[in-house]
């Protein structure tokens, strides 16, 4: 086709491609905007399929578009109606199974669809521009709950909470200031807050993201790299960054008993963390064999269904009140 050949523009060869969305006449169309809307939907489906292709809009796409639009409306109402809930998977000490920290994860109690996990709605929140509000709400809720638990249960006075933050939050000049304000409002000590970031932050060796990381470290917040080993980051950039720990991605943990390569990666990452004086946590632990192997490889702490599923705030508080080690599942 025409796009297989280069275009000659001012003596330069330029290659291009095209993704096309096709709409056939439908009786329900009442305006050009409706036609363009559906053509746009089909065009993006063509792009998602590998680009330089064409897709005809069909009823399945129409239903998916309606469902996505309704989900966005529901999300906006959910923020107003306070339908979001923090859930807390415990992070336990590998030595004695004590709860040493909790991670804060968001769940949505949808009035019709029940309890939804992030994969079912966060992408829509991002596209609709609602993710920032939800992220800051989550940070506030996590801080409020943990501060109360630390005061209420002196035996857990050193408990920490891990909260995920993304590049968009770190890209704000107000990031550290806003976090400090949250700590002041909730009464949570800065060193009790652990912010988890992905390896993508290492693309920003300079600029606002790097400045935010330095400022957060300056107010005493702890920083951890989440899903370490999946982002192809520079080890040199990581070693030069102000992090306190890292989390080994569940993808390396779940088959480490049978996958020699993944077992070697876990062993290498654990040794790397030890050499740099970093805490290390393994995610996605589901079996006793994985837990034992991680202990042999030097992991400080772990989380996963082998120890405990994510708990709503009331259920976690009951565990804290009992103040007993979490019994690992058989």
PDB file of C-alpha atoms in Angstrom:
ATOM      1  CA  UNK A   1       0.000   0.000   0.000  1.00  0.00           C
ATOM      2  CA  UNK A   2       0.917   3.648  -0.125  1.00  0.00           C
ATOM      3  CA  UNK A   3       2.242   3.628   3.464  1.00  0.00           C
ATOM      4  CA  UNK A   4       4.742   0.886   2.639  1.00  0.00           C
ATOM      5  CA  UNK A   5       6.747   3.462   0.693  1.00  0.00           C
ATOM      6  CA  UNK A   6       8.679   6.413   2.079  1.00  0.00           C
ATOM      7  CA  UNK A   7       7.420   9.961   1.550  1.00  0.00           C
ATOM      8  CA  UNK A   8       9.934  12.451   0.180  1.00  0.00           C
ATOM      9  CA  UNK A   9       9.700  15.614   2.303  1.00  0.00           C
ATOM     10  CA  UNK A  10      12.287  18.313   1.644  1.00  0.00           C
ATOM     11  CA  UNK A  11      14.756  15.681   0.518  1.00  0.00           C
ATOM     12  CA  UNK A  12      14.193  13.427   3.530  1.00  0.00           C
ATOM     13  CA  UNK A  13      12.648   9.957   3.442  1.00  0.00           C
ATOM     14  CA  UNK A  14       9.823   9.745   5.979  1.00  0.00           C
ATOM     15  CA  UNK A  15       7.845   6.589   6.733  1.00  0.00           C
ATOM     16  CA  UNK A  16       4.378   6.700   8.171  1.00  0.00           C
ATOM     17  CA  UNK A  17       1.470   4.376   8.937  1.00  0.00           C
ATOM     18  CA  UNK A  18      -2.260   4.557   9.427  1.00  0.00           C
ATOM     19  CA  UNK A  19      -4.819   2.952  11.700  1.00  0.00           C
ATOM     20  CA  UNK A  20      -8.382   3.186  10.431  1.00  0.00           C
ATOM     21  CA  UNK A  21     -11.692   2.864  12.235  1.00  0.00           C
ATOM     22  CA  UNK A  22     -14.650   2.074   9.991  1.00  0.00           C
ATOM     23  CA  UNK A  23     -18.292   2.740  10.823  1.00  0.00           C
ATOM     24  CA  UNK A  24     -21.176   1.310   8.812  1.00  0.00           C
ATOM     25  CA  UNK A  25     -24.515   3.131   8.709  1.00  0.00           C
ATOM     26  CA  UNK A  26     -26.732   2.459  11.764  1.00  0.00           C
ATOM     27  CA  UNK A  27     -30.346   3.531  12.159  1.00  0.00           C
ATOM     28  CA  UNK A  28     -29.717   4.914  15.648  1.00  0.00           C
ATOM     29  CA  UNK A  29     -27.174   7.514  14.482  1.00  0.00           C
ATOM     30  CA  UNK A  30     -28.642  10.991  14.841  1.00  0.00           C
ATOM     31  CA  UNK A  31     -25.590  13.237  14.466  1.00  0.00           C
ATOM     32  CA  UNK A  32     -22.104  13.261  12.914  1.00  0.00           C
ATOM     33  CA  UNK A  33     -20.618  13.336  16.431  1.00  0.00           C
ATOM     34  CA  UNK A  34     -22.028   9.874  17.132  1.00  0.00           C
ATOM     35  CA  UNK A  35     -20.469   8.502  13.954  1.00  0.00           C
ATOM     36  CA  UNK A  36     -17.104  10.069  14.742  1.00  0.00           C
ATOM     37  CA  UNK A  37     -17.249   8.763  18.326  1.00  0.00           C
ATOM     38  CA  UNK A  38     -17.686   5.171  17.165  1.00  0.00           C
ATOM     39  CA  UNK A  39     -15.115   5.524  14.378  1.00  0.00           C
ATOM     40  CA  UNK A  40     -12.671   6.796  16.999  1.00  0.00           C
ATOM     41  CA  UNK A  41     -13.393   3.745  19.181  1.00  0.00           C
ATOM     42  CA  UNK A  42     -12.736   1.399  16.261  1.00  0.00           C
ATOM     43  CA  UNK A  43      -9.568   3.293  15.324  1.00  0.00           C
ATOM     44  CA  UNK A  44      -8.129   2.878  18.818  1.00  0.00           C
ATOM     45  CA  UNK A  45      -8.978  -0.824  18.695  1.00  0.00           C
ATOM     46  CA  UNK A  46      -6.961  -0.999  15.444  1.00  0.00           C
ATOM     47  CA  UNK A  47      -4.024   0.784  17.114  1.00  0.00           C
ATOM     48  CA  UNK A  48      -4.175  -1.585  20.069  1.00  0.00           C
ATOM     49  CA  UNK A  49      -3.991  -4.545  17.687  1.00  0.00           C
ATOM     50  CA  UNK A  50      -0.594  -3.519  16.361  1.00  0.00           C
ATOM     51  CA  UNK A  51      -1.260  -0.353  14.340  1.00  0.00           C
ATOM     52  CA  UNK A  52      -1.298   0.001  10.542  1.00  0.00           C
ATOM     53  CA  UNK A  53      -4.587  -1.892  10.480  1.00  0.00           C
ATOM     54  CA  UNK A  54      -8.316  -1.276  10.099  1.00  0.00           C
ATOM     55  CA  UNK A  55     -11.212  -2.325  12.318  1.00  0.00           C
ATOM     56  CA  UNK A  56     -14.969  -2.114  11.730  1.00  0.00           C
ATOM     57  CA  UNK A  57     -17.000  -0.859  14.680  1.00  0.00           C
ATOM     58  CA  UNK A  58     -19.403  -3.497  15.982  1.00  0.00           C
ATOM     59  CA  UNK A  59     -21.975  -3.961  18.737  1.00  0.00           C
ATOM     60  CA  UNK A  60     -19.432  -5.487  21.131  1.00  0.00           C
ATOM     61  CA  UNK A  61     -17.379  -2.290  20.944  1.00  0.00           C
ATOM     62  CA  UNK A  62     -20.533  -0.250  21.478  1.00  0.00           C
ATOM     63  CA  UNK A  63     -21.365  -2.249  24.620  1.00  0.00           C
ATOM     64  CA  UNK A  64     -17.782  -1.922  25.894  1.00  0.00           C
ATOM     65  CA  UNK A  65     -17.856   1.844  25.292  1.00  0.00           C
ATOM     66  CA  UNK A  66     -21.143   2.147  27.188  1.00  0.00           C
ATOM     67  CA  UNK A  67     -19.782   0.065  30.078  1.00  0.00           C
ATOM     68  CA  UNK A  68     -16.622   2.159  30.286  1.00  0.00           C
ATOM     69  CA  UNK A  69     -18.656   5.397  30.242  1.00  0.00           C
ATOM     70  CA  UNK A  70     -20.908   4.097  33.023  1.00  0.00           C
ATOM     71  CA  UNK A  71     -17.871   3.043  35.069  1.00  0.00           C
ATOM     72  CA  UNK A  72     -16.466   6.569  34.808  1.00  0.00           C
ATOM     73  CA  UNK A  73     -19.761   8.024  36.043  1.00  0.00           C
ATOM     74  CA  UNK A  74     -19.798   5.520  38.910  1.00  0.00           C
ATOM     75  CA  UNK A  75     -16.201   6.434  39.805  1.00  0.00           C
ATOM     76  CA  UNK A  76     -17.060  10.107  40.128  1.00  0.00           C
ATOM     77  CA  UNK A  77     -20.004   9.243  42.360  1.00  0.00           C
ATOM     78  CA  UNK A  78     -17.871   6.802  44.362  1.00  0.00           C
ATOM     79  CA  UNK A  79     -15.521   9.584  45.425  1.00  0.00           C
ATOM     80  CA  UNK A  80     -18.492  11.671  46.583  1.00  0.00           C
ATOM     81  CA  UNK A  81     -20.198   8.744  48.320  1.00  0.00           C
ATOM     82  CA  UNK A  82     -16.993   7.476  49.965  1.00  0.00           C
ATOM     83  CA  UNK A  83     -17.287   3.988  48.489  1.00  0.00           C
ATOM     84  CA  UNK A  84     -13.524   3.336  48.430  1.00  0.00           C
ATOM     85  CA  UNK A  85     -11.921   1.275  51.168  1.00  0.00           C
ATOM     86  CA  UNK A  86      -8.292   0.665  52.195  1.00  0.00           C
ATOM     87  CA  UNK A  87      -7.274  -2.982  52.487  1.00  0.00           C
ATOM     88  CA  UNK A  88      -4.057  -3.989  54.227  1.00  0.00           C
ATOM     89  CA  UNK A  89      -1.957  -7.063  53.403  1.00  0.00           C
ATOM     90  CA  UNK A  90       0.403  -7.615  56.363  1.00  0.00           C
ATOM     91  CA  UNK A  91       4.144  -7.658  55.770  1.00  0.00           C
ATOM     92  CA  UNK A  92       5.686 -10.149  58.184  1.00  0.00           C
ATOM     93  CA  UNK A  93       9.146 -10.726  59.557  1.00  0.00           C
ATOM     94  CA  UNK A  94      10.733 -13.821  58.045  1.00  0.00           C
ATOM     95  CA  UNK A  95      12.364 -14.594  61.397  1.00  0.00           C
ATOM     96  CA  UNK A  96       9.260 -14.867  63.603  1.00  0.00           C
ATOM     97  CA  UNK A  97       6.157 -14.052  61.467  1.00  0.00           C
ATOM     98  CA  UNK A  98       5.430 -10.845  63.392  1.00  0.00           C
ATOM     99  CA  UNK A  99       3.619  -8.087  61.522  1.00  0.00           C
ATOM    100  CA  UNK A 100       6.259  -5.409  60.929  1.00  0.00           C
ATOM    101  CA  UNK A 101       4.391  -3.344  58.338  1.00  0.00           C
ATOM    102  CA  UNK A 102       1.249  -3.254  56.245  1.00  0.00           C
ATOM    103  CA  UNK A 103       0.718  -2.223  52.657  1.00  0.00           C
ATOM    104  CA  UNK A 104      -2.258  -0.032  51.819  1.00  0.00           C
ATOM    105  CA  UNK A 105      -4.277  -1.114  48.769  1.00  0.00           C
ATOM    106  CA  UNK A 106      -7.492   0.406  47.480  1.00  0.00           C
ATOM    107  CA  UNK A 107     -10.748  -1.491  46.982  1.00  0.00           C
ATOM    108  CA  UNK A 108     -14.063  -0.181  45.675  1.00  0.00           C
ATOM    109  CA  UNK A 109     -17.320  -1.272  47.263  1.00  0.00           C
ATOM    110  CA  UNK A 110     -19.448  -0.825  44.163  1.00  0.00           C
ATOM    111  CA  UNK A 111     -23.158  -0.733  45.091  1.00  0.00           C
ATOM    112  CA  UNK A 112     -24.123  -3.134  42.267  1.00  0.00           C
ATOM    113  CA  UNK A 113     -20.950  -5.011  41.335  1.00  0.00           C
ATOM    114  CA  UNK A 114     -19.596  -5.702  44.808  1.00  0.00           C
ATOM    115  CA  UNK A 115     -15.966  -5.398  45.895  1.00  0.00           C
ATOM    116  CA  UNK A 116     -13.712  -4.395  42.980  1.00  0.00           C
ATOM    117  CA  UNK A 117      -9.914  -4.683  42.898  1.00  0.00           C
ATOM    118  CA  UNK A 118      -7.704  -1.978  41.327  1.00  0.00           C
ATOM    119  CA  UNK A 119      -7.291  -3.772  37.990  1.00  0.00           C
ATOM    120  CA  UNK A 120     -11.017  -3.376  37.396  1.00  0.00           C
ATOM    121  CA  UNK A 121     -11.169   0.417  37.692  1.00  0.00           C
ATOM    122  CA  UNK A 122      -7.811   2.210  38.035  1.00  0.00           C
ATOM    123  CA  UNK A 123      -7.263   2.427  34.259  1.00  0.00           C
ATOM    124  CA  UNK A 124     -10.582   4.268  33.919  1.00  0.00           C
ATOM    125  CA  UNK A 125      -9.717   6.536  36.856  1.00  0.00           C
ATOM    126  CA  UNK A 126      -6.445   7.394  35.092  1.00  0.00           C
ATOM    127  CA  UNK A 127      -8.123   8.142  31.747  1.00  0.00           C
ATOM    128  CA  UNK A 128     -10.789  10.245  33.455  1.00  0.00           C
ATOM    129  CA  UNK A 129      -8.254  12.317  35.403  1.00  0.00           C
ATOM    130  CA  UNK A 130      -9.497  11.006  38.761  1.00  0.00           C
ATOM    131  CA  UNK A 131      -6.424   9.043  39.814  1.00  0.00           C
ATOM    132  CA  UNK A 132      -4.656  11.925  41.572  1.00  0.00           C
ATOM    133  CA  UNK A 133      -7.614  12.543  43.884  1.00  0.00           C
ATOM    134  CA  UNK A 134      -7.914   8.830  44.635  1.00  0.00           C
ATOM    135  CA  UNK A 135      -4.164   8.480  45.299  1.00  0.00           C
ATOM    136  CA  UNK A 136      -4.082  11.331  47.798  1.00  0.00           C
ATOM    137  CA  UNK A 137      -7.222  10.035  49.499  1.00  0.00           C
ATOM    138  CA  UNK A 138      -5.530   6.646  49.856  1.00  0.00           C
ATOM    139  CA  UNK A 139      -2.397   8.186  51.355  1.00  0.00           C
ATOM    140  CA  UNK A 140      -4.465  10.124  53.900  1.00  0.00           C
ATOM    141  CA  UNK A 141      -6.505   7.050  54.877  1.00  0.00           C
ATOM    142  CA  UNK A 142      -3.395   4.927  55.307  1.00  0.00           C
ATOM    143  CA  UNK A 143      -1.756   7.543  57.498  1.00  0.00           C
ATOM    144  CA  UNK A 144      -4.878   8.043  59.599  1.00  0.00           C
ATOM    145  CA  UNK A 145      -5.365   4.322  60.260  1.00  0.00           C
ATOM    146  CA  UNK A 146      -1.732   3.611  61.061  1.00  0.00           C
ATOM    147  CA  UNK A 147      -1.372   6.583  63.419  1.00  0.00           C
ATOM    148  CA  UNK A 148      -4.419   5.386  65.358  1.00  0.00           C
ATOM    149  CA  UNK A 149      -3.154   1.794  65.562  1.00  0.00           C
ATOM    150  CA  UNK A 150       0.278   2.850  66.765  1.00  0.00           C
ATOM    151  CA  UNK A 151      -1.320   4.926  69.556  1.00  0.00           C
ATOM    152  CA  UNK A 152      -3.910   2.301  70.466  1.00  0.00           C
ATOM    153  CA  UNK A 153      -1.541  -0.680  70.606  1.00  0.00           C
ATOM    154  CA  UNK A 154       1.832   0.189  72.164  1.00  0.00           C
ATOM    155  CA  UNK A 155       3.191  -3.232  71.202  1.00  0.00           C
ATOM    156  CA  UNK A 156       2.881  -2.067  67.576  1.00  0.00           C
ATOM    157  CA  UNK A 157       4.351   1.389  68.108  1.00  0.00           C
ATOM    158  CA  UNK A 158       6.980   0.713  65.418  1.00  0.00           C
ATOM    159  CA  UNK A 159       4.491  -0.470  62.777  1.00  0.00           C
ATOM    160  CA  UNK A 160       4.982   1.050  59.307  1.00  0.00           C
ATOM    161  CA  UNK A 161       2.657   1.477  56.348  1.00  0.00           C
ATOM    162  CA  UNK A 162       3.639   1.106  52.683  1.00  0.00           C
ATOM    163  CA  UNK A 163       1.735   3.248  50.178  1.00  0.00           C
ATOM    164  CA  UNK A 164       2.208   3.279  46.408  1.00  0.00           C
ATOM    165  CA  UNK A 165       2.940   6.599  44.707  1.00  0.00           C
ATOM    166  CA  UNK A 166       3.406   7.186  40.992  1.00  0.00           C
ATOM    167  CA  UNK A 167       5.431   9.491  38.778  1.00  0.00           C
ATOM    168  CA  UNK A 168       2.563  11.939  38.439  1.00  0.00           C
ATOM    169  CA  UNK A 169       2.498  12.533  42.200  1.00  0.00           C
ATOM    170  CA  UNK A 170       6.271  12.740  42.368  1.00  0.00           C
ATOM    171  CA  UNK A 171       6.228  15.148  39.435  1.00  0.00           C
ATOM    172  CA  UNK A 172       4.414  17.741  41.536  1.00  0.00           C
ATOM    173  CA  UNK A 173       6.502  20.459  43.149  1.00  0.00           C
ATOM    174  CA  UNK A 174       4.161  20.189  46.148  1.00  0.00           C
ATOM    175  CA  UNK A 175       4.672  16.443  46.647  1.00  0.00           C
ATOM    176  CA  UNK A 176       6.875  16.539  49.753  1.00  0.00           C
ATOM    177  CA  UNK A 177       4.959  19.499  51.172  1.00  0.00           C
ATOM    178  CA  UNK A 178       1.630  17.681  50.736  1.00  0.00           C
ATOM    179  CA  UNK A 179       3.012  14.505  52.326  1.00  0.00           C
ATOM    180  CA  UNK A 180       4.376  16.516  55.261  1.00  0.00           C
ATOM    181  CA  UNK A 181       0.956  18.145  55.703  1.00  0.00           C
ATOM    182  CA  UNK A 182      -0.694  14.711  55.761  1.00  0.00           C
ATOM    183  CA  UNK A 183       1.750  13.532  58.439  1.00  0.00           C
ATOM    184  CA  UNK A 184       0.943  16.608  60.503  1.00  0.00           C
ATOM    185  CA  UNK A 185      -2.825  16.107  60.180  1.00  0.00           C
ATOM    186  CA  UNK A 186      -2.741  12.424  61.096  1.00  0.00           C
ATOM    187  CA  UNK A 187       0.035  12.535  63.697  1.00  0.00           C
ATOM    188  CA  UNK A 188       1.976   9.813  61.883  1.00  0.00           C
ATOM    189  CA  UNK A 189       5.783  10.000  62.301  1.00  0.00           C
ATOM    190  CA  UNK A 190       7.575  10.407  58.977  1.00  0.00           C
ATOM    191  CA  UNK A 191       9.677   7.271  59.452  1.00  0.00           C
ATOM    192  CA  UNK A 192       6.486   5.194  59.768  1.00  0.00           C
ATOM    193  CA  UNK A 193       5.527   6.016  56.169  1.00  0.00           C
ATOM    194  CA  UNK A 194       7.106   3.954  53.392  1.00  0.00           C
ATOM    195  CA  UNK A 195       6.436   5.183  49.866  1.00  0.00           C
ATOM    196  CA  UNK A 196       6.703   2.546  47.149  1.00  0.00           C
ATOM    197  CA  UNK A 197       7.746   3.663  43.682  1.00  0.00           C
ATOM    198  CA  UNK A 198       8.387   1.696  40.503  1.00  0.00           C
ATOM    199  CA  UNK A 199      11.702   1.502  38.688  1.00  0.00           C
ATOM    200  CA  UNK A 200      10.429   3.960  36.079  1.00  0.00           C
ATOM    201  CA  UNK A 201      11.540   6.774  38.399  1.00  0.00           C
ATOM    202  CA  UNK A 202      15.129   6.053  37.404  1.00  0.00           C
ATOM    203  CA  UNK A 203      14.392   7.612  34.033  1.00  0.00           C
ATOM    204  CA  UNK A 204      14.373  10.904  35.924  1.00  0.00           C
ATOM    205  CA  UNK A 205      17.892  11.245  37.265  1.00  0.00           C
ATOM    206  CA  UNK A 206      17.298  15.003  37.257  1.00  0.00           C
ATOM    207  CA  UNK A 207      14.185  17.142  37.313  1.00  0.00           C
ATOM    208  CA  UNK A 208      11.171  17.316  39.552  1.00  0.00           C
ATOM    209  CA  UNK A 209      10.819  13.574  40.278  1.00  0.00           C
ATOM    210  CA  UNK A 210      14.392  13.323  41.546  1.00  0.00           C
ATOM    211  CA  UNK A 211      13.911  16.520  43.554  1.00  0.00           C
ATOM    212  CA  UNK A 212      10.718  15.145  45.129  1.00  0.00           C
ATOM    213  CA  UNK A 213      12.513  11.943  46.135  1.00  0.00           C
ATOM    214  CA  UNK A 214      15.274  13.975  47.801  1.00  0.00           C
ATOM    215  CA  UNK A 215      12.722  16.196  49.568  1.00  0.00           C
ATOM    216  CA  UNK A 216      10.723  13.211  50.805  1.00  0.00           C
ATOM    217  CA  UNK A 217      13.883  11.635  52.129  1.00  0.00           C
ATOM    218  CA  UNK A 218      14.700  14.962  53.754  1.00  0.00           C
ATOM    219  CA  UNK A 219      11.502  14.972  55.816  1.00  0.00           C
ATOM    220  CA  UNK A 220      12.233  11.427  57.020  1.00  0.00           C
ATOM    221  CA  UNK A 221       9.933   9.348  54.811  1.00  0.00           C
ATOM    222  CA  UNK A 222      11.273   5.927  53.791  1.00  0.00           C
ATOM    223  CA  UNK A 223      11.491   5.025  50.092  1.00  0.00           C
ATOM    224  CA  UNK A 224      11.217   1.552  48.583  1.00  0.00           C
ATOM    225  CA  UNK A 225      11.402   0.327  44.985  1.00  0.00           C
ATOM    226  CA  UNK A 226       8.378  -1.822  44.159  1.00  0.00           C
ATOM    227  CA  UNK A 227       8.479  -4.790  41.743  1.00  0.00           C
ATOM    228  CA  UNK A 228      12.264  -4.622  41.594  1.00  0.00           C
ATOM    229  CA  UNK A 229      13.753  -6.472  38.651  1.00  0.00           C
ATOM    230  CA  UNK A 230      10.939  -5.839  36.169  1.00  0.00           C
ATOM    231  CA  UNK A 231      11.789  -2.339  34.966  1.00  0.00           C
ATOM    232  CA  UNK A 232      15.276  -2.784  33.437  1.00  0.00           C
ATOM    233  CA  UNK A 233      16.637   0.086  35.476  1.00  0.00           C
ATOM    234  CA  UNK A 234      20.275   1.019  35.670  1.00  0.00           C
ATOM    235  CA  UNK A 235      21.891  -0.491  38.772  1.00  0.00           C
ATOM    236  CA  UNK A 236      24.191   2.520  38.884  1.00  0.00           C
ATOM    237  CA  UNK A 237      21.192   4.872  38.970  1.00  0.00           C
ATOM    238  CA  UNK A 238      19.561   2.749  41.669  1.00  0.00           C
ATOM    239  CA  UNK A 239      22.696   2.635  43.833  1.00  0.00           C
ATOM    240  CA  UNK A 240      22.956   6.441  43.652  1.00  0.00           C
ATOM    241  CA  UNK A 241      19.322   6.994  44.655  1.00  0.00           C
ATOM    242  CA  UNK A 242      18.065   7.681  48.210  1.00  0.00           C
ATOM    243  CA  UNK A 243      16.192   4.394  48.737  1.00  0.00           C
ATOM    244  CA  UNK A 244      15.878   2.401  51.932  1.00  0.00           C
ATOM    245  CA  UNK A 245      14.707  -0.921  50.530  1.00  0.00           C
ATOM    246  CA  UNK A 246      13.265  -2.865  47.639  1.00  0.00           C
ATOM    247  CA  UNK A 247      10.538  -5.409  46.991  1.00  0.00           C
ATOM    248  CA  UNK A 248      11.124  -8.456  44.818  1.00  0.00           C
ATOM    249  CA  UNK A 249       8.385  -8.822  42.236  1.00  0.00           C
ATOM    250  CA  UNK A 250       5.940 -11.707  42.718  1.00  0.00           C
ATOM    251  CA  UNK A 251       6.744 -12.944  39.212  1.00  0.00           C
ATOM    252  CA  UNK A 252      10.182 -14.086  40.413  1.00  0.00           C
ATOM    253  CA  UNK A 253       8.832 -15.565  43.659  1.00  0.00           C
ATOM    254  CA  UNK A 254       5.913 -17.642  42.443  1.00  0.00           C
ATOM    255  CA  UNK A 255       7.922 -20.150  40.404  1.00  0.00           C
ATOM    256  CA  UNK A 256      11.299 -19.873  42.118  1.00  0.00           C
ATOM    257  CA  UNK A 257      11.084 -23.492  43.296  1.00  0.00           C
ATOM    258  CA  UNK A 258      11.156 -24.775  39.706  1.00  0.00           C
ATOM    259  CA  UNK A 259      12.637 -21.894  37.714  1.00  0.00           C
ATOM    260  CA  UNK A 260      16.413 -21.818  38.237  1.00  0.00           C
ATOM    261  CA  UNK A 261      16.752 -18.442  36.524  1.00  0.00           C
ATOM    262  CA  UNK A 262      14.226 -16.780  38.792  1.00  0.00           C
ATOM    263  CA  UNK A 263      15.774 -18.396  41.849  1.00  0.00           C
ATOM    264  CA  UNK A 264      19.142 -17.020  40.777  1.00  0.00           C
ATOM    265  CA  UNK A 265      17.622 -13.555  40.304  1.00  0.00           C
ATOM    266  CA  UNK A 266      16.136 -13.609  43.812  1.00  0.00           C
ATOM    267  CA  UNK A 267      19.474 -14.740  45.266  1.00  0.00           C
ATOM    268  CA  UNK A 268      21.334 -11.993  43.371  1.00  0.00           C
ATOM    269  CA  UNK A 269      18.868  -9.255  44.345  1.00  0.00           C
ATOM    270  CA  UNK A 270      18.997 -10.318  48.004  1.00  0.00           C
ATOM    271  CA  UNK A 271      22.806 -10.160  47.982  1.00  0.00           C
ATOM    272  CA  UNK A 272      22.714  -6.814  46.150  1.00  0.00           C
ATOM    273  CA  UNK A 273      20.363  -5.368  48.783  1.00  0.00           C
ATOM    274  CA  UNK A 274      22.496  -6.718  51.624  1.00  0.00           C
ATOM    275  CA  UNK A 275      25.657  -5.171  50.173  1.00  0.00           C
ATOM    276  CA  UNK A 276      23.917  -1.778  49.931  1.00  0.00           C
ATOM    277  CA  UNK A 277      22.382  -2.028  53.402  1.00  0.00           C
ATOM    278  CA  UNK A 278      18.818  -2.100  52.069  1.00  0.00           C
ATOM    279  CA  UNK A 279      15.817  -3.884  53.535  1.00  0.00           C
ATOM    280  CA  UNK A 280      14.301  -6.487  51.209  1.00  0.00           C
ATOM    281  CA  UNK A 281      10.738  -7.780  51.026  1.00  0.00           C
ATOM    282  CA  UNK A 282       9.390 -10.570  48.825  1.00  0.00           C
ATOM    283  CA  UNK A 283       5.883 -10.232  47.378  1.00  0.00           C
ATOM    284  CA  UNK A 284       3.431 -12.902  46.324  1.00  0.00           C
ATOM    285  CA  UNK A 285       4.520 -15.674  48.699  1.00  0.00           C
ATOM    286  CA  UNK A 286       1.971 -18.476  48.369  1.00  0.00           C
ATOM    287  CA  UNK A 287       3.632 -21.653  49.660  1.00  0.00           C
ATOM    288  CA  UNK A 288       5.652 -22.810  52.656  1.00  0.00           C
ATOM    289  CA  UNK A 289       8.445 -23.913  50.307  1.00  0.00           C
ATOM    290  CA  UNK A 290       8.719 -20.396  48.861  1.00  0.00           C
ATOM    291  CA  UNK A 291       8.821 -18.917  52.365  1.00  0.00           C
ATOM    292  CA  UNK A 292      11.602 -21.289  53.458  1.00  0.00           C
ATOM    293  CA  UNK A 293      13.635 -20.665  50.318  1.00  0.00           C
ATOM    294  CA  UNK A 294      13.308 -16.898  50.691  1.00  0.00           C
ATOM    295  CA  UNK A 295      14.562 -17.188  54.260  1.00  0.00           C
ATOM    296  CA  UNK A 296      17.569 -19.174  53.089  1.00  0.00           C
ATOM    297  CA  UNK A 297      18.291 -16.513  50.456  1.00  0.00           C
ATOM    298  CA  UNK A 298      18.255 -13.703  53.023  1.00  0.00           C
ATOM    299  CA  UNK A 299      14.897 -11.931  52.593  1.00  0.00           C
ATOM    300  CA  UNK A 300      14.078  -9.826  55.666  1.00  0.00           C
ATOM    301  CA  UNK A 301      10.306  -9.849  55.283  1.00  0.00           C
ATOM    302  CA  UNK A 302       7.566 -11.175  53.053  1.00  0.00           C
ATOM    303  CA  UNK A 303       3.914 -10.797  52.156  1.00  0.00           C
ATOM    304  CA  UNK A 304       1.410 -12.936  50.300  1.00  0.00           C
ATOM    305  CA  UNK A 305      -1.521 -15.306  50.700  1.00  0.00           C
ATOM    306  CA  UNK A 306       0.695 -17.885  52.410  1.00  0.00           C
ATOM    307  CA  UNK A 307       0.720 -15.550  55.396  1.00  0.00           C
ATOM    308  CA  UNK A 308      -2.478 -13.533  55.074  1.00  0.00           C
ATOM    309  CA  UNK A 309      -4.808 -12.100  52.440  1.00  0.00           C
ATOM    310  CA  UNK A 310      -5.341  -8.316  52.317  1.00  0.00           C
ATOM    311  CA  UNK A 311      -7.625  -7.384  55.228  1.00  0.00           C
ATOM    312  CA  UNK A 312     -10.106  -4.543  55.704  1.00  0.00           C
ATOM    313  CA  UNK A 313      -9.139  -2.105  58.432  1.00  0.00           C
ATOM    314  CA  UNK A 314     -11.343  -3.642  61.139  1.00  0.00           C
ATOM    315  CA  UNK A 315     -10.058  -7.168  60.553  1.00  0.00           C
ATOM    316  CA  UNK A 316      -6.433  -6.034  60.562  1.00  0.00           C
ATOM    317  CA  UNK A 317      -6.986  -4.100  63.774  1.00  0.00           C
ATOM    318  CA  UNK A 318      -8.302  -7.285  65.381  1.00  0.00           C
ATOM    319  CA  UNK A 319      -5.081  -9.064  64.368  1.00  0.00           C
ATOM    320  CA  UNK A 320      -3.051  -6.247  65.883  1.00  0.00           C
ATOM    321  CA  UNK A 321      -5.076  -6.364  69.101  1.00  0.00           C
ATOM    322  CA  UNK A 322      -4.371 -10.093  69.399  1.00  0.00           C
ATOM    323  CA  UNK A 323      -0.679  -9.244  69.034  1.00  0.00           C
ATOM    324  CA  UNK A 324       0.253 -12.757  67.947  1.00  0.00           C
ATOM    325  CA  UNK A 325       2.474 -13.872  65.065  1.00  0.00           C
ATOM    326  CA  UNK A 326       0.574 -14.630  61.879  1.00  0.00           C
ATOM    327  CA  UNK A 327       0.324 -18.408  61.502  1.00  0.00           C
ATOM    328  CA  UNK A 328       1.448 -19.342  58.014  1.00  0.00           C
ATOM    329  CA  UNK A 329      -1.034 -21.382  56.019  1.00  0.00           C
ATOM    330  CA  UNK A 330      -0.162 -25.013  55.304  1.00  0.00           C
TER     331      UNK A 330
END
